[in-house]
Short mmCIF file of C-alpha atoms and ligand atoms in Angstrom, two decimals:
data_model
loop_
_atom_site.label_atom_id
_atom_site.label_comp_id
_atom_site.label_asym_id
_atom_site.label_seq_id
_atom_site.Cartn_x
_atom_site.Cartn_y
_atom_site.Cartn_z
CA MET A 22 144.26 81.55 115.69
CA LYS A 23 144.81 85.03 116.78
CA ASN A 24 141.57 86.81 116.08
CA THR A 25 139.81 84.14 118.26
CA ASP A 26 138.74 85.34 122.42
CA TRP A 27 138.86 81.97 123.79
CA GLY A 28 138.51 82.91 126.85
CA LYS A 29 134.64 84.02 125.45
CA LEU A 30 134.01 81.26 123.62
CA PRO A 31 130.23 79.88 123.46
CA PHE A 32 128.93 76.14 123.75
CA GLY A 33 128.45 76.50 119.84
CA TYR A 34 129.45 74.70 116.35
CA PHE A 35 132.38 76.43 115.18
CA LYS A 36 133.65 75.87 111.85
CA THR A 37 137.70 74.23 111.90
CA ASP A 38 139.30 72.65 109.40
CA TYR A 39 138.97 68.76 108.77
CA ASN A 40 136.21 65.81 110.37
CA VAL A 41 136.90 62.37 109.52
CA ARG A 42 134.40 60.06 108.66
CA VAL A 43 134.53 55.97 108.28
CA TYR A 44 131.88 53.70 106.43
CA HIS A 45 130.26 50.90 107.18
CA ARG A 46 129.19 48.20 104.71
CA ASP A 47 128.97 44.60 104.14
CA GLY A 48 129.43 43.66 107.70
CA LYS A 49 133.07 45.99 108.30
CA TRP A 50 134.34 49.17 109.45
CA GLY A 51 136.77 51.32 106.74
CA GLU A 52 139.56 52.95 106.08
CA ILE A 53 139.25 56.49 107.96
CA GLU A 54 138.32 59.59 105.35
CA VAL A 55 139.17 63.32 106.32
CA HIS A 56 137.52 65.88 104.17
CA SER A 57 137.00 69.16 104.58
CA SER A 58 133.77 69.97 104.22
CA GLU A 59 131.83 70.49 106.57
CA TYR A 60 128.66 68.44 104.58
CA VAL A 61 127.78 65.06 103.70
CA SER A 62 126.12 63.25 101.50
CA ILE A 63 123.60 60.57 101.68
CA HIS A 64 120.63 58.42 101.14
CA ILE A 65 117.29 59.90 100.62
CA ALA A 66 116.26 56.93 102.35
CA ALA A 67 118.64 56.57 105.26
CA THR A 68 117.82 54.71 108.47
CA CYS A 69 119.48 57.89 110.54
CA LEU A 70 117.01 60.70 108.80
CA HIS A 71 113.87 58.10 108.99
CA TYR A 72 114.50 56.04 111.97
CA GLY A 73 116.41 57.68 114.10
CA GLN A 74 119.67 55.35 113.65
CA GLU A 75 121.60 57.53 115.32
CA ALA A 76 124.21 58.26 118.38
CA PHE A 77 126.61 60.62 119.57
CA GLU A 78 129.19 61.28 121.90
CA GLY A 79 130.75 64.10 122.89
CA MET A 80 134.56 64.53 124.50
CA LYS A 81 136.41 66.80 126.30
CA VAL A 82 140.54 67.72 124.79
CA PHE A 83 142.54 69.52 127.29
CA GLN A 84 145.70 72.03 127.09
CA GLY A 85 147.47 71.06 129.54
CA LYS A 86 149.84 73.19 131.79
CA ASP A 87 152.30 71.52 130.41
CA GLY A 88 151.56 72.44 127.06
CA SER A 89 150.95 68.63 126.39
CA ILE A 90 147.05 68.20 124.48
CA ARG A 91 145.30 65.42 127.09
CA VAL A 92 142.22 63.41 125.66
CA PHE A 93 139.11 62.59 129.76
CA ARG A 94 138.07 59.68 129.66
CA TRP A 95 137.77 58.38 126.44
CA GLU A 96 137.31 54.86 126.30
CA GLU A 97 134.30 55.69 128.79
CA ASN A 98 132.55 57.22 125.52
CA ALA A 99 133.80 54.56 123.20
CA ALA A 100 131.53 51.91 125.53
CA ARG A 101 129.33 54.08 125.81
CA MET A 102 129.26 54.60 122.20
CA ARG A 103 129.26 51.26 121.69
CA SER A 104 126.14 50.70 123.91
CA SER A 105 123.88 53.43 122.40
CA ALA A 106 124.69 51.45 119.11
CA ASP A 107 123.95 48.18 120.86
CA GLY A 108 120.18 49.90 121.81
CA ILE A 109 118.78 51.03 118.10
CA MET A 110 120.27 47.73 115.85
CA MET A 111 123.49 49.59 114.41
CA ALA A 112 127.13 49.05 113.82
CA PRO A 113 128.89 48.96 117.57
CA VAL A 114 132.07 51.62 116.61
CA PRO A 115 136.09 49.26 117.89
CA ASP A 116 137.85 51.46 120.52
CA GLU A 117 140.85 51.48 117.84
CA LEU A 118 138.96 52.81 115.38
CA PHE A 119 137.06 55.01 118.24
CA TRP A 120 140.71 56.32 118.96
CA ASP A 121 142.19 56.70 115.49
CA ALA A 122 139.28 58.06 114.16
CA MET A 123 139.78 60.50 117.83
CA VAL A 124 143.69 61.39 117.24
CA ARG A 125 143.17 62.48 113.56
CA VAL A 126 141.05 64.93 113.96
CA VAL A 127 141.80 66.33 117.05
CA LYS A 128 145.95 66.44 115.20
CA LEU A 129 144.25 68.06 112.38
CA ASN A 130 142.93 70.12 114.47
CA ARG A 131 145.52 70.92 116.59
CA LYS A 132 144.84 75.08 116.32
CA TYR A 133 141.78 75.17 117.68
CA VAL A 134 142.88 73.53 120.46
CA PRO A 135 142.36 75.89 123.00
CA PRO A 136 146.13 76.88 125.30
CA TYR A 137 145.61 76.47 128.92
CA GLY A 138 144.65 79.25 131.12
CA THR A 139 141.24 80.19 128.72
CA GLY A 140 139.63 77.61 130.92
CA ALA A 141 137.88 76.44 126.69
CA ALA A 142 139.13 73.41 125.45
CA LEU A 143 137.90 71.39 121.68
CA TYR A 144 134.79 70.57 122.15
CA VAL A 145 135.08 66.16 120.06
CA ARG A 146 131.30 65.34 118.54
CA PRO A 147 131.43 61.33 117.50
CA LEU A 148 128.89 60.87 115.66
CA LEU A 149 127.07 57.48 113.92
CA ILE A 150 124.75 57.06 111.80
CA GLY A 151 122.27 54.68 110.19
CA THR A 152 123.08 55.66 106.32
CA GLY A 153 121.64 52.29 104.15
CA PRO A 154 118.52 52.92 103.09
CA GLN A 155 115.32 51.55 104.00
CA VAL A 156 110.85 51.90 103.98
CA GLY A 157 110.06 49.35 106.29
CA VAL A 158 111.43 49.99 110.07
CA LYS A 159 114.05 47.79 110.47
CA PRO A 160 117.75 48.06 110.64
CA ALA A 161 120.30 50.51 108.05
CA THR A 162 122.61 47.66 106.38
CA GLU A 163 124.78 50.29 105.98
CA TYR A 164 126.93 53.00 108.97
CA MET A 165 128.83 56.34 108.95
CA PHE A 166 131.52 57.32 111.83
CA MET A 167 131.94 60.53 112.01
CA ILE A 168 133.84 62.90 114.39
CA PHE A 169 134.24 67.10 113.73
CA VAL A 170 135.65 69.43 116.73
CA GLY A 171 135.67 72.42 117.84
CA PRO A 172 136.97 75.10 120.64
CA VAL A 173 134.53 75.59 123.07
CA GLY A 174 133.28 77.42 126.69
CA PRO A 175 130.86 76.56 129.23
CA TYR A 176 127.00 75.13 127.69
CA PHE A 177 125.82 77.84 129.96
CA LYS A 178 126.72 81.40 129.88
CA GLU A 179 127.00 81.33 133.34
CA GLY A 180 130.24 79.55 133.25
CA PHE A 181 130.54 78.89 137.43
CA ASN A 182 128.15 81.09 138.05
CA PRO A 183 124.88 79.36 139.46
CA VAL A 184 121.86 78.15 137.15
CA LYS A 185 118.05 78.13 138.08
CA ILE A 186 116.41 75.67 136.67
CA GLN A 187 112.52 75.48 136.41
CA LEU A 188 110.76 71.36 137.40
CA VAL A 189 108.19 70.07 134.45
CA ARG A 190 105.76 67.89 134.99
CA ASP A 191 104.15 68.19 131.71
CA TYR A 192 106.97 66.05 129.90
CA ASP A 193 108.93 63.64 129.60
CA ARG A 194 112.75 63.06 128.20
CA ALA A 195 112.65 59.01 128.07
CA ALA A 196 110.32 56.53 128.32
CA PRO A 197 110.24 54.08 131.53
CA GLN A 198 111.71 51.29 129.63
CA GLY A 199 113.33 53.22 126.12
CA THR A 200 116.15 55.19 125.53
CA GLY A 201 116.91 56.74 128.35
CA GLN A 202 120.37 55.13 129.07
CA ILE A 203 121.94 56.03 126.16
CA LYS A 204 123.01 58.70 123.99
CA VAL A 205 120.83 58.63 120.78
CA GLY A 206 118.80 61.19 119.09
CA GLY A 207 115.63 60.88 120.04
CA ASN A 208 115.77 61.70 123.38
CA TYR A 209 116.91 64.81 122.59
CA ALA A 210 113.77 65.29 120.39
CA ALA A 211 111.63 64.62 123.38
CA SER A 212 113.83 67.36 125.45
CA LEU A 213 113.47 70.72 123.26
CA ARG A 214 110.10 71.92 123.88
CA PRO A 215 110.38 71.77 127.66
CA ALA A 216 114.20 72.97 127.14
CA SER A 217 112.87 75.84 125.08
CA ARG A 218 110.26 77.02 127.46
CA ALA A 219 112.12 76.53 130.30
CA LYS A 220 114.30 79.25 128.90
CA GLU A 221 111.19 80.95 127.29
CA GLU A 222 110.17 80.88 130.77
CA GLY A 223 114.52 82.59 132.00
CA PHE A 224 115.58 79.08 133.29
CA ALA A 225 118.78 77.92 131.72
CA SER A 226 117.14 74.01 131.71
CA VAL A 227 114.56 71.91 132.68
CA LEU A 228 114.27 69.20 134.84
CA PHE A 229 113.21 65.82 134.74
CA LEU A 230 110.95 63.69 137.38
CA ASP A 231 111.28 60.38 135.88
CA SER A 232 108.45 59.10 133.63
CA LYS A 233 107.09 55.97 135.38
CA GLU A 234 105.49 57.64 138.09
CA ASN A 235 106.50 61.32 138.12
CA LYS A 236 108.52 60.65 141.85
CA TYR A 237 112.03 61.38 141.38
CA ILE A 238 114.17 63.74 140.21
CA ASP A 239 115.59 62.61 136.20
CA GLU A 240 117.86 64.15 134.12
CA ALA A 241 119.33 67.57 134.21
CA GLY A 242 118.62 68.77 130.43
CA PRO A 243 122.06 67.29 128.55
CA ALA A 244 123.03 66.62 132.12
CA ASN A 245 123.22 64.59 135.34
CA PHE A 246 121.78 65.82 138.29
CA PHE A 247 122.98 65.98 141.76
CA GLY A 248 122.90 67.32 145.50
CA ILE A 249 125.18 67.49 148.52
CA LYS A 250 124.12 67.42 152.23
CA GLY A 251 126.16 67.66 154.47
CA ASP A 252 128.85 65.34 153.18
CA THR A 253 127.23 63.01 151.31
CA TYR A 254 126.97 63.43 147.85
CA VAL A 255 123.42 62.30 145.86
CA THR A 256 122.56 61.67 142.68
CA PRO A 257 119.40 59.76 140.96
CA ASP A 258 119.58 56.51 139.59
CA SER A 259 117.11 55.84 137.28
CA SER A 260 116.53 54.00 134.20
CA THR A 261 116.32 57.07 132.17
CA ILE A 262 118.67 58.67 133.03
CA LEU A 263 122.48 58.89 131.24
CA PRO A 264 124.69 56.90 133.07
CA SER A 265 127.55 60.06 132.95
CA ILE A 266 131.32 60.17 132.02
CA THR A 267 131.49 63.60 134.38
CA ASN A 268 129.63 62.43 137.13
CA LYS A 269 131.35 59.22 137.96
CA SER A 270 134.41 61.17 137.43
CA ILE A 271 132.59 62.87 140.35
CA ARG A 272 131.77 60.18 142.54
CA GLN A 273 134.81 59.66 142.78
CA LEU A 274 136.31 62.99 144.43
CA ALA A 275 133.18 63.01 146.71
CA ALA A 276 134.26 59.51 147.69
CA ASP A 277 138.40 59.77 148.14
CA MET A 278 137.29 63.44 149.75
CA GLY A 279 136.00 62.17 152.88
CA MET A 280 132.04 61.53 151.12
CA THR A 281 129.52 59.06 150.85
CA VAL A 282 127.98 58.71 148.05
CA GLU A 283 124.81 57.57 147.36
CA MET A 284 123.16 56.73 143.40
CA ARG A 285 119.40 55.65 143.98
CA HIS A 286 115.82 57.54 143.79
CA VAL A 287 115.87 60.97 145.25
CA PRO A 288 112.14 62.32 146.00
CA VAL A 289 111.21 65.21 145.00
CA GLU A 290 110.61 66.17 148.57
CA GLU A 291 114.42 66.03 149.42
CA LEU A 292 115.38 69.10 147.32
CA GLU A 293 114.28 71.10 150.62
CA GLU A 294 117.11 68.46 151.98
CA PHE A 295 120.15 69.69 149.92
CA ASP A 296 122.49 71.94 151.57
CA GLU A 297 124.05 72.71 147.14
CA VAL A 298 122.58 71.29 144.44
CA GLY A 299 124.67 71.18 139.97
CA ALA A 300 123.82 70.40 136.96
CA CYS A 301 127.28 67.33 135.26
CA GLY A 302 128.01 66.13 132.33
CA THR A 303 131.00 67.15 129.49
CA ALA A 304 129.47 70.01 128.35
CA ALA A 305 127.79 71.66 131.76
CA ILE A 306 130.58 70.77 133.36
CA ILE A 307 129.28 71.41 136.71
CA SER A 308 126.99 73.82 136.60
CA PRO A 309 125.76 74.90 140.87
CA ILE A 310 121.94 75.14 140.52
CA CYS A 311 121.04 78.21 142.05
CA GLN A 312 117.82 77.74 142.37
CA ILE A 313 114.06 74.96 141.24
CA HIS A 314 111.54 76.40 139.91
CA ASP A 315 108.19 74.07 139.59
CA ARG A 316 106.46 74.44 137.29
CA GLU A 317 102.69 73.15 138.09
CA THR A 318 103.35 74.14 142.17
CA GLY A 319 105.62 77.63 141.71
CA LYS A 320 107.06 76.14 145.17
CA GLU A 321 111.33 77.67 144.49
CA TYR A 322 114.33 76.22 146.35
CA ASN A 323 116.98 78.14 147.16
CA TYR A 324 120.07 77.03 147.56
CA CYS A 325 123.56 79.35 147.46
CA LYS A 326 122.68 82.19 149.40
CA ASP A 327 125.60 84.73 148.37
CA GLY A 328 125.01 83.42 144.81
CA LYS A 329 127.48 82.04 145.32
CA ALA A 330 128.17 77.85 143.83
CA GLY A 331 128.35 75.70 147.78
CA ARG A 332 131.49 75.15 149.34
CA LYS A 333 131.91 70.90 148.27
CA SER A 334 130.06 71.57 144.07
CA THR A 335 133.40 74.51 144.38
CA ALA A 336 135.81 71.64 145.63
CA LEU A 337 135.07 69.11 143.29
CA TYR A 338 135.28 71.69 140.19
CA ASN A 339 138.93 72.45 141.37
CA LYS A 340 139.91 69.10 141.58
CA LEU A 341 138.18 67.99 138.31
CA ARG A 342 139.48 70.84 136.04
CA ALA A 343 143.60 70.92 138.46
CA ILE A 344 143.15 66.58 136.84
CA GLN A 345 141.81 67.82 133.03
CA TYR A 346 143.75 70.58 132.72
CA GLY A 347 147.75 69.36 134.39
CA GLU A 348 147.89 70.44 136.86
CA GLU A 349 147.34 68.39 139.35
CA PRO A 350 147.72 65.00 139.63
CA ASP A 351 145.81 62.15 137.37
CA PRO A 352 145.86 59.17 140.41
CA TYR A 353 142.89 57.45 138.47
CA GLY A 354 144.12 57.17 134.50
CA TRP A 355 141.66 59.43 132.94
CA ILE A 356 143.84 61.38 130.95
CA THR A 357 145.41 60.24 127.61
CA VAL A 358 148.09 62.90 126.33
CA ILE A 359 148.48 62.39 122.44
CA GLU A 360 151.40 62.84 121.24
N1 LIG B 424 122.71 63.71 129.95
C1 LIG B 424 122.48 63.31 129.25
C2 LIG B 424 121.57 63.79 128.43
C3 LIG B 424 123.88 63.44 127.93
O1 LIG B 424 123.66 64.94 127.51
C4 LIG B 424 125.04 64.31 128.84
C5 LIG B 424 125.67 64.79 127.71
O2 LIG B 424 126.43 63.93 127.29
C6 LIG B 424 124.77 63.84 130.09
C7 LIG B 424 123.84 63.68 131.29
C8 LIG B 424 126.35 64.29 130.71
O3 LIG B 424 127.33 63.08 130.46
P1 LIG B 424 128.84 63.59 130.18
O4 LIG B 424 129.39 63.47 131.64
O5 LIG B 424 129.49 62.03 130.11
O6 LIG B 424 129.14 64.31 129.15
C1 LIG B 425 127.33 66.87 126.90
O1 LIG B 425 128.19 67.27 127.56
O2 LIG B 425 128.87 66.35 125.75
C2 LIG B 425 126.50 65.97 125.87
O3 LIG B 425 126.39 65.60 125.09
C3 LIG B 425 125.09 67.52 125.95
C4 LIG B 425 125.35 67.73 125.58
C5 LIG B 425 125.35 69.33 124.09
C6 LIG B 425 124.21 67.71 124.19
#
């Protein structure tokens, strides 16, 4: 990959050589197919097109310091995809199939794994869709599981430099008893308008409030929110938040660094009390936040006075990255090496 400037990659689509696909028909999964086309041909009445039977995942593969190809916590993504499938009545993908498909597509696109030291990673995007036709609102009888991959840089162009985000009160991402806790396309469709507006207005992302009472911090766009005060790491608990695997990992790291970890409702007013705040996710990694602007009230919450990420967020970021890239031991068993 001579002409790729790995260190400057954005988070976006990057054409690679192969993707993999598997069909679920007559109640069972078929064989993994390898394709080089970027297009899929599906029935005009497929349920993914009409009724949103679609779930996806996002994982990263890293080239370690020793040259190994390292996947971060893939079993968690496989389990979450099953929970998404269950939530919108799709055929679940067994762990073994998830793993086999992932290893196949990563190995086939081996040359696209960014070299160690560039800060980039290979993003792995599994996708499960209802392909069987229905016109009445019913689950499909056929499904397709696919994975494509592509090298990526940080989700926010700022990388680990702090971003400004916009707190919104006039849009909800997901309903209180809806699909916010699973990773289905509809949640992202609902976020497009407020997220685009936030970008137009100069913010990297949007910060949603809980959709029942509009009182508590919810999702930070395509990432979870966290705040740090003193030695306490606080992250919202809510029925509309996607259980982030990155956040789960950071909670563990924070606890092991001697911090107190709290997962609970976080009232908007508490934004005043945090020393550091950030967004976390596979794509966002840890993105420190320097300002939260409440679009409705005009109130601004400012963090990181010198324009830099706070000390604790930086320590957590460094620790997570060191485990991912194999610079430090992985006592948690989070990494699986693809041989
Ligand atoms: N929240 C939303 C809405 C997301 O799309 C993501 C990304 O997957 C996350 C949070 C972070 O989850 P994870 O750390 O598992 O990538
Ligand atoms: C991820 O962090 O993997 C995501 O899926 C976020 C976004 C690109 C939807």
